[in-house]
Coordinates of C-alpha atoms in Angstrom, one line a residue:
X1 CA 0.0 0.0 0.0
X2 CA 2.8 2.6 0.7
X3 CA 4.8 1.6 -2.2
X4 CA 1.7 1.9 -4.4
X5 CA 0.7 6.2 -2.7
X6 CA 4.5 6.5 -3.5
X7 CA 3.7 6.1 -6.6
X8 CA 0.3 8.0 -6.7
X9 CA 2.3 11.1 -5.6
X10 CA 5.3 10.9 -7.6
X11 CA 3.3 11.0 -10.7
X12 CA 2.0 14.2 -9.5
X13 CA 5.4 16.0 -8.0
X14 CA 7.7 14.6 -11.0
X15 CA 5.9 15.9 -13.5
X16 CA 6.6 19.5 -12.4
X17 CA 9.8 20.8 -12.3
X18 CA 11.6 23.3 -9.7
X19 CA 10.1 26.5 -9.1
X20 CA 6.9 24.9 -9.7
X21 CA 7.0 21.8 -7.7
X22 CA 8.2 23.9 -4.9
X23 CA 4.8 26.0 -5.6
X24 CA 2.8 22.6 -5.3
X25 CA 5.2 21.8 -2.1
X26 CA 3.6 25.1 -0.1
X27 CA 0.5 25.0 -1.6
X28 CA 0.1 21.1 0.3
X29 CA 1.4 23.2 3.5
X30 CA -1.4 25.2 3.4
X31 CA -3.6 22.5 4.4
X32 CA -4.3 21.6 8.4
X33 CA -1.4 19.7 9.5
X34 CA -2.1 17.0 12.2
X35 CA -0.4 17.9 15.0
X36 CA -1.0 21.3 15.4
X37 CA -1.3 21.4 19.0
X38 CA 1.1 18.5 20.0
X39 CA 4.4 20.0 19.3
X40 CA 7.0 18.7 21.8
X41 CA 10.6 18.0 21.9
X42 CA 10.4 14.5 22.0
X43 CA 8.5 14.4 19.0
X44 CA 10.8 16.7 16.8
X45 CA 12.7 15.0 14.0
X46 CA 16.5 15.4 15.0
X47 CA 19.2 16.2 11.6
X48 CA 16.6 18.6 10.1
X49 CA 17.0 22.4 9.8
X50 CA 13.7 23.2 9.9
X51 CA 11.2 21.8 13.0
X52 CA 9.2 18.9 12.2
X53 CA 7.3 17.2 14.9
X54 CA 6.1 13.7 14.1
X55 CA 4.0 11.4 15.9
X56 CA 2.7 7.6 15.3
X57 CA -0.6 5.8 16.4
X58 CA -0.9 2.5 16.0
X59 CA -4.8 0.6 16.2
X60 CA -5.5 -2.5 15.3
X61 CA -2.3 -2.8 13.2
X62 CA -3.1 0.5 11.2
X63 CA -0.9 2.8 11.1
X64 CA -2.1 6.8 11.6
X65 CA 0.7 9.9 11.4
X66 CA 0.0 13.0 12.8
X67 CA 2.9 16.0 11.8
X68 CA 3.6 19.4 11.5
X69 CA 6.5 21.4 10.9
X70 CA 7.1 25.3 11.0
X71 CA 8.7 25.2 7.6
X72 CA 6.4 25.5 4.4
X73 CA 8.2 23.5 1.8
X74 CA 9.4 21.1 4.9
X75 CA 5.7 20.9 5.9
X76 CA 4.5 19.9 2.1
X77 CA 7.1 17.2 2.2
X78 CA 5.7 16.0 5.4
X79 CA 2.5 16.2 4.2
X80 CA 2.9 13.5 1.4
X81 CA 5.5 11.3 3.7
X82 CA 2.7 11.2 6.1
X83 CA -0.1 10.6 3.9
X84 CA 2.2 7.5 2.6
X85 CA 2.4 6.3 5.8
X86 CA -1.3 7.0 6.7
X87 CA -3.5 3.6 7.2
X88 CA -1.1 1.4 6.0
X89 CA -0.5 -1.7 8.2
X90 CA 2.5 -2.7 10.4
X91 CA 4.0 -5.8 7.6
X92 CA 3.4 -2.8 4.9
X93 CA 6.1 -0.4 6.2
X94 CA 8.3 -3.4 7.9
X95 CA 8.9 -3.9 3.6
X96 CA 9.6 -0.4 3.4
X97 CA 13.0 1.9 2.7
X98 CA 14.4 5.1 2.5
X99 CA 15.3 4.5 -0.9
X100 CA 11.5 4.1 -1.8
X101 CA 10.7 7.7 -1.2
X102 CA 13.4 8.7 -3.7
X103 CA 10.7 8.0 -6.7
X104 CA 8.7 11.3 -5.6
X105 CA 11.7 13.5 -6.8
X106 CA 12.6 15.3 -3.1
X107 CA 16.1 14.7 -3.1
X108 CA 17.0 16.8 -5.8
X109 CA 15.3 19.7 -4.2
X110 CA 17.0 19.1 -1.1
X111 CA 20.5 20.3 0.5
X112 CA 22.4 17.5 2.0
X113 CA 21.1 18.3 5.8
X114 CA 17.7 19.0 4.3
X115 CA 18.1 15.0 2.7
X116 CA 19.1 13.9 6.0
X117 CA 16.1 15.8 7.6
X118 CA 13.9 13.8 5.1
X119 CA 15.3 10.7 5.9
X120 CA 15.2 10.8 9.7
X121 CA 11.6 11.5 9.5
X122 CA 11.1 8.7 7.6
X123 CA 13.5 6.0 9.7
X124 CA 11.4 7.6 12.4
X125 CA 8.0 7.0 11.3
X126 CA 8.7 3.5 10.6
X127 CA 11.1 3.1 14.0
X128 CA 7.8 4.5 16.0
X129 CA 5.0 2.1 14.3
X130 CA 7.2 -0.8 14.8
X131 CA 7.6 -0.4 18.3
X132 CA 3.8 0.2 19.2
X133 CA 3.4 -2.9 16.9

């Protein structure tokens, strides 16, 4: 299921290029984030330049992300990482890698801290749901 909403949204972001997949980036900011209310150091994403606080629920083997960030391009990226993520099931992201997320075209956009920012969020999303698994 992740691998397939990797998929959904890299046909969307790869088919714009630069300024204008940055455009799409804070237009997906704009929308509510998640944890709007729940921002709290244990929750922030270490490695990242920008504050992103992340946080995992895990019922009945379904997985639920809740982020923010107080970045606008940082917070679009978040957006779609946690909408991979969303409702998918513990064995779906125990199949899943870093390396997966490079198909929605990020990591070009990124500086090198930035790319580590995006993959800590990631390690940690998966690191949380497994251990409430």
């Amino acid at each position: 299921m992740i691998k397939e909403k990797i998929s959904e949204w890299a046909e969307t972001t790869t088919l714009l290029e630069g300024h204008d997949r940055l455009e799409y980036l804070m237009d997906l900011a704009k929308k509510p984030t998640t944890l709007t209310s729940e921002r709290a150091d244990e929750k922030l994403i270490p490695g990242c330049i920008s504050k992103i606080w992340v946080d995992v629920d895990v019922v009945d083997n379904t997985v639920f992300v809740k982020y923010d960030s107080d970045a606008m391009i940082t917070k679009g990226i978040a957006h779609v990482i946690a909408d991979c993520f969303n409702e998918c099931t513990i064995n779906d992201i125990k199949n899943i890698k870093n390396e997966d997320f490079h198909a929605l075209g990020f990591v070009q956009l990124l500086t090198q801290q930035r790319r580590n920012g995006l993959g800590n969020l990631i390690e940690i999303i998966i690191k949380k749901a497994i251990l409430q698994a």
